[in-house]
Coordinates of N, CA and C in Angstrom, one line a residue:
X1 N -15.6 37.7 -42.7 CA -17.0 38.1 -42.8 C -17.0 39.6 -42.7
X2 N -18.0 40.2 -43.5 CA -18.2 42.0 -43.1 C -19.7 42.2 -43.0
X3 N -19.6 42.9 -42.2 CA -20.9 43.4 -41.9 C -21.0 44.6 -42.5
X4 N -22.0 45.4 -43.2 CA -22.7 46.6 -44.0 C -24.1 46.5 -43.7
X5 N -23.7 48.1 -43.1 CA -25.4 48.7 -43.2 C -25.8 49.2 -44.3
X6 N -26.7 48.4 -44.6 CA -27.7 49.3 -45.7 C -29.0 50.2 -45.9
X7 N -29.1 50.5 -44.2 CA -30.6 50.9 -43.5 C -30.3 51.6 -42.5
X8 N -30.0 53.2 -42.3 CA -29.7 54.1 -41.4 C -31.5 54.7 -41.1
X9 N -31.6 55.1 -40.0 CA -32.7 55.5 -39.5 C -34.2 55.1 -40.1
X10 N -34.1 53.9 -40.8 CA -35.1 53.2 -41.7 C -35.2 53.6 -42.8
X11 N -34.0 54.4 -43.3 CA -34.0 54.6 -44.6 C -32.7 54.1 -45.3
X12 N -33.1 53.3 -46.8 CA -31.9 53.0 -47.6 C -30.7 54.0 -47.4
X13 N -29.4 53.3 -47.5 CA -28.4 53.9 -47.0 C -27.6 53.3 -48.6
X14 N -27.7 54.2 -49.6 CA -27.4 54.2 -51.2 C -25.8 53.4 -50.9
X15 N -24.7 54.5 -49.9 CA -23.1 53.7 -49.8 C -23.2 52.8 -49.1
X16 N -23.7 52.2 -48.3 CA -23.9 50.8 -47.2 C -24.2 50.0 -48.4
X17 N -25.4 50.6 -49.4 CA -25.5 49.3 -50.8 C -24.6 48.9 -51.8
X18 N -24.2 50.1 -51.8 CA -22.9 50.0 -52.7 C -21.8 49.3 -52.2
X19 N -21.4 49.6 -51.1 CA -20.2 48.4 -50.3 C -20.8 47.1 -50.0
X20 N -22.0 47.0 -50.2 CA -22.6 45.5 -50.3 C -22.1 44.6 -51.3
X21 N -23.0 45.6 -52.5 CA -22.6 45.0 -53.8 C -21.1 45.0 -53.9
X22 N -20.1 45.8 -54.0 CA -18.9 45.7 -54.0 C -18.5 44.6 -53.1
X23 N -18.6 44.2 -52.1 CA -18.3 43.0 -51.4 C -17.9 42.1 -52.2
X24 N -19.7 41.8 -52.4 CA -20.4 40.5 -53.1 C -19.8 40.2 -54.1
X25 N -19.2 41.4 -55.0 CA -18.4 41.1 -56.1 C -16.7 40.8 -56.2
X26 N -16.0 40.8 -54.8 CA -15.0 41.0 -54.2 C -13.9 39.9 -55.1
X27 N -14.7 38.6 -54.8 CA -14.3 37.4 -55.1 C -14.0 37.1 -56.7
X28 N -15.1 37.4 -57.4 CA -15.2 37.8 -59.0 C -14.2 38.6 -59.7
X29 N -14.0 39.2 -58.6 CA -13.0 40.5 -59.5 C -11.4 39.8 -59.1
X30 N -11.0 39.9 -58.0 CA -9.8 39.5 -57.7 C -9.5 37.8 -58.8
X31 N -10.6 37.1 -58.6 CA -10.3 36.2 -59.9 C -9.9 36.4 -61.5
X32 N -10.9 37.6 -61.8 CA -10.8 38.1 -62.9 C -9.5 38.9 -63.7
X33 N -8.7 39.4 -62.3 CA -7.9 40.3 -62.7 C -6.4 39.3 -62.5
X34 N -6.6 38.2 -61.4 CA -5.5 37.4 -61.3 C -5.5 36.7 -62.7
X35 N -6.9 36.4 -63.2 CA -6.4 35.3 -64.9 C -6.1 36.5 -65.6
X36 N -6.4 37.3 -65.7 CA -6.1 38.5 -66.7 C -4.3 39.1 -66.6
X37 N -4.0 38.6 -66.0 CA -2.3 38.7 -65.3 C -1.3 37.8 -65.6
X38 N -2.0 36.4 -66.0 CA -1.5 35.5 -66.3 C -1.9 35.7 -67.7
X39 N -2.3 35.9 -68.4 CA -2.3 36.2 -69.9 C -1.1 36.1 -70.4
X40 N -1.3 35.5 -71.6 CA -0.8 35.4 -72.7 C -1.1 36.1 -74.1
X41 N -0.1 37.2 -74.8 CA -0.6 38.0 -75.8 C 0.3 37.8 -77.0
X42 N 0.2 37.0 -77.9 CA 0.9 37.4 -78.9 C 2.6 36.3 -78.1
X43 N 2.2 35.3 -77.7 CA 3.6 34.5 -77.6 C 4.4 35.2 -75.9
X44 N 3.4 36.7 -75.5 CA 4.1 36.9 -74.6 C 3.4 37.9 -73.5
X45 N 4.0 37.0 -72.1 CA 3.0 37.6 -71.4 C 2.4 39.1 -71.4
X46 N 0.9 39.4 -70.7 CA 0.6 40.6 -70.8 C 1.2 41.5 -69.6
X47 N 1.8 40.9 -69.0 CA 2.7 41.4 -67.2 C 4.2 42.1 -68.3
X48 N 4.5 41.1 -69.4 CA 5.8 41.4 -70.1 C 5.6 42.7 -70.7
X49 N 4.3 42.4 -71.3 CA 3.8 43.4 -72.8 C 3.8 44.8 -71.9
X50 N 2.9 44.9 -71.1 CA 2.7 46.1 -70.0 C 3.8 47.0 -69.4
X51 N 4.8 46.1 -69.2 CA 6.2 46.6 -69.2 C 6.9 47.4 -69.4
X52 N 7.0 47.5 -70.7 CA 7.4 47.8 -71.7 C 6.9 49.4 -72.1
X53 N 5.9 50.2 -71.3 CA 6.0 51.7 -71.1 C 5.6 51.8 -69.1
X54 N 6.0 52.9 -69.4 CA 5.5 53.5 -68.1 C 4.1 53.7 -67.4
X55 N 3.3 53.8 -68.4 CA 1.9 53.9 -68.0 C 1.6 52.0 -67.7
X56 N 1.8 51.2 -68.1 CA 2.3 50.2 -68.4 C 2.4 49.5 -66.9
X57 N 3.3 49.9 -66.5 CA 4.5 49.6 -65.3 C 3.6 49.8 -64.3
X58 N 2.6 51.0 -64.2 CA 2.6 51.8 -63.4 C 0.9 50.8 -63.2
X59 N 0.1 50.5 -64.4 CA -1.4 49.7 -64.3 C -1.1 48.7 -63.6
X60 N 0.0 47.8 -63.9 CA 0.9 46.8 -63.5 C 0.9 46.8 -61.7
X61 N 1.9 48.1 -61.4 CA 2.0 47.7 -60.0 C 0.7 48.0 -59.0
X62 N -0.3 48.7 -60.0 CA -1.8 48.6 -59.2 C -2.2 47.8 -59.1
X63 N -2.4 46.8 -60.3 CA -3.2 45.3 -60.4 C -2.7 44.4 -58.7
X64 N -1.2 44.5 -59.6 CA 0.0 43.4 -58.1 C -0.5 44.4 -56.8
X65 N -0.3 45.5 -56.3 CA -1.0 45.8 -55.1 C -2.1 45.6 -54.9
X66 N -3.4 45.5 -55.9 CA -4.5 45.2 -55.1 C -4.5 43.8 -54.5
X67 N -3.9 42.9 -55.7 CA -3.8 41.3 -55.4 C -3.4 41.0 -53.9
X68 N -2.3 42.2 -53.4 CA -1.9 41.5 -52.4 C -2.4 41.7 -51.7
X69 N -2.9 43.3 -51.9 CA -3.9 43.8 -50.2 C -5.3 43.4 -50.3
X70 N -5.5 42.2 -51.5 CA -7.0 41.3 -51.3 C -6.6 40.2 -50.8
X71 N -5.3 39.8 -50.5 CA -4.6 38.3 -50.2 C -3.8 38.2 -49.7
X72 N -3.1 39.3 -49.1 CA -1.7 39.4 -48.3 C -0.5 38.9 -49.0
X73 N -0.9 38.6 -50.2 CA 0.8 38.1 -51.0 C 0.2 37.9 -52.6
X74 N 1.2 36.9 -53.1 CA 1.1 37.6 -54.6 C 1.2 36.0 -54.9
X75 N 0.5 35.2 -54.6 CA 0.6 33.9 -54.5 C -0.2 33.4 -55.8
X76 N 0.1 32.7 -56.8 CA 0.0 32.7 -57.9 C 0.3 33.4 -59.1
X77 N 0.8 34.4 -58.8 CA 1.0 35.4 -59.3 C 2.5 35.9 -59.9
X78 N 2.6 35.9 -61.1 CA 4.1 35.9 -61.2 C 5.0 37.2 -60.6
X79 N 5.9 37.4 -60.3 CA 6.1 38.9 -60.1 C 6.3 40.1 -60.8
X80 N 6.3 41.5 -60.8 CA 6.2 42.2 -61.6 C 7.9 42.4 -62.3
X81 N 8.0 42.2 -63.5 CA 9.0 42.5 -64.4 C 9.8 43.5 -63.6
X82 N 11.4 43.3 -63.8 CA 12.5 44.2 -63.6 C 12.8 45.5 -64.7

């Protein structure tokens, strides 16, 4: 559970709403980016395809870090290419 203020001195507090909303959409996203990882492009994964440059590699080991530091691990998740 998290608690956010959204109401400092009785007035809207614009980043308390924004880390609301961001919350709220917490769940959405980490789903969205876990199926998006498991993709399939063209006969081959998009974890493979991404690989295959550095900029690549590098979008790659951001997606796998957020996964884990939304989850503590990488559980479903294949691992990132050697």
């Amino acid at each position: 559970l998290a608690e956010v203020t959204t109401h400092v001195c009785g007035r809207k507090d614009p980043e308390g709403l924004a880390n609301a909303r961001l919350i709220a959409a917490a769940p959405d996203l980490l789903n969205a980016l876990m199926a998006v990882l498991q993709m399939d492009v063209k006969g081959h994964s998009l974890q493979d395809r991404l690989s295959f440059s550095d900029e690549g590699r590098e979008l790659l080991s951001d997606a796998l870090d957020a996964i884990k530091k939304a989850t503590g691990s990488l559980h479903d998740v294949p691992t990132l290419p050697a």
